[in-house]
Coordinates of C-alpha atoms in Angstrom, one line a residue:
X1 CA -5.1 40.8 -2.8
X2 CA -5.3 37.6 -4.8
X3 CA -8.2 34.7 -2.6
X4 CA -7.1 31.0 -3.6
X5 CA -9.1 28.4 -3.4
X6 CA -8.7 25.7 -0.4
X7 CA -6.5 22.8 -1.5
X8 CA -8.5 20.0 -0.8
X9 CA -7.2 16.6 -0.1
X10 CA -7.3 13.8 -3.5
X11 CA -9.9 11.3 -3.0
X12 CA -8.6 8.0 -3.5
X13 CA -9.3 5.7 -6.0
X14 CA -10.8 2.2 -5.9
X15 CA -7.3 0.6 -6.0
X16 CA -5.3 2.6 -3.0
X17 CA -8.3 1.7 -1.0
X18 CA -8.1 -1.6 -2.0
X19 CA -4.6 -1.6 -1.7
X20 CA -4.8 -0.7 2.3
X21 CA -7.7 -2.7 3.1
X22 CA -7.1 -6.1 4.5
X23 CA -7.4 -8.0 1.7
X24 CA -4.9 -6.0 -0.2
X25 CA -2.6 -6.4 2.3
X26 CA -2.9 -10.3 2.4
X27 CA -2.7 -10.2 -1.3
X28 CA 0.7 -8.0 -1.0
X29 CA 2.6 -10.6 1.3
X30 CA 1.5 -14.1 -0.4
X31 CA 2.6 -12.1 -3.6
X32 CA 5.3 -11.0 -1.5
X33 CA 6.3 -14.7 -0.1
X34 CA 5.7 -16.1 -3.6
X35 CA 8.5 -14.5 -5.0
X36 CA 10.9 -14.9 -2.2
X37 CA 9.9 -18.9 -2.8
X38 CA 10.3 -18.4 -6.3
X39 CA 13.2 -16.9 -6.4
X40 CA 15.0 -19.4 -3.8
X41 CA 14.0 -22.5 -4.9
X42 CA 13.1 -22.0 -8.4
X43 CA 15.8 -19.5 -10.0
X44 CA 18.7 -20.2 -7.7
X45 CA 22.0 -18.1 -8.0
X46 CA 22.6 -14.5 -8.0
X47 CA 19.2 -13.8 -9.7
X48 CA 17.3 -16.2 -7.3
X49 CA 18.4 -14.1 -4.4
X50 CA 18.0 -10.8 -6.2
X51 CA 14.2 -11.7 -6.7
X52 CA 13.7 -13.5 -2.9
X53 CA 15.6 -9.7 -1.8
X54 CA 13.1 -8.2 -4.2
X55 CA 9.7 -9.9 -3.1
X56 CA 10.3 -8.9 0.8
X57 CA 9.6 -5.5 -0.4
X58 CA 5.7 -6.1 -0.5
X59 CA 5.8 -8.1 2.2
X60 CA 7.1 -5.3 4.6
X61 CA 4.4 -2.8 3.0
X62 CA 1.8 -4.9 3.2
X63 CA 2.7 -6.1 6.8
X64 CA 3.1 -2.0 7.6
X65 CA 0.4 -0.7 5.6
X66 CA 2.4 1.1 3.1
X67 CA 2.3 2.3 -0.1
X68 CA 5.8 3.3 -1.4
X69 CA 4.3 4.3 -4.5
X70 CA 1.1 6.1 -4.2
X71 CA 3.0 9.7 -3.5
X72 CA 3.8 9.3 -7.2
X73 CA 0.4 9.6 -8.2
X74 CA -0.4 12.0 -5.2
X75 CA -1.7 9.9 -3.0
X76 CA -0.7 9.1 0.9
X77 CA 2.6 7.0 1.9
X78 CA 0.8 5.2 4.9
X79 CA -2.3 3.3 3.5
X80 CA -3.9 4.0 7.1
X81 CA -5.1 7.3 5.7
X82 CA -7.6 5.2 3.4
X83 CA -9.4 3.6 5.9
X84 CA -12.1 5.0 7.4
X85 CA -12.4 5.8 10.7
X86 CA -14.1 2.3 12.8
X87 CA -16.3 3.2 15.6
X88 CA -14.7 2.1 19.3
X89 CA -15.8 -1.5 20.0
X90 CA -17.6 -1.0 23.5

């Protein structure tokens, strides 16, 4: 009978962490409303409003604390499971 080793989970990097801390996520939606501005008021037309349709995708991941593209590189869909666990406030 052939033992395996335990499949551990990947450690994650200094940029998914960043990525799902606060900051990240603040950085995500201004990014986020930037190009929805940017593509309204500044490009116009049918490429204005494919840009504004294509900035509200970090906005939703950064409001919901995901990470559409971190299973790519084997890391976790909801950035939730980088943070680390907060004491309860008492």
């Amino acid at each position: 009978m052939q033992r395996t080793a335990p499949v551990s989970e990947p450690r994650p990097g200094r940029f998914p962490r960043f990525v799902a801390s606060k900051p990240g996520r603040l950085l995500r939606v201004a990014f986020g409303a930037s190009l929805v501005g940017a593509g309204l008021f500044a490009v116009g037309g049918p490429a204005g409003i494919a840009l504004a349709a294509f900035g509200l995708v970090p906005i939703v991941t950064g409001a919901l604390n995901l990470c559409p593209v971190a299973p790519l590189w084997g890391g976790h869909f909801f950035g939730a499971n980088y943070c680390e666990a907060r004491p309860p406030k008492r």
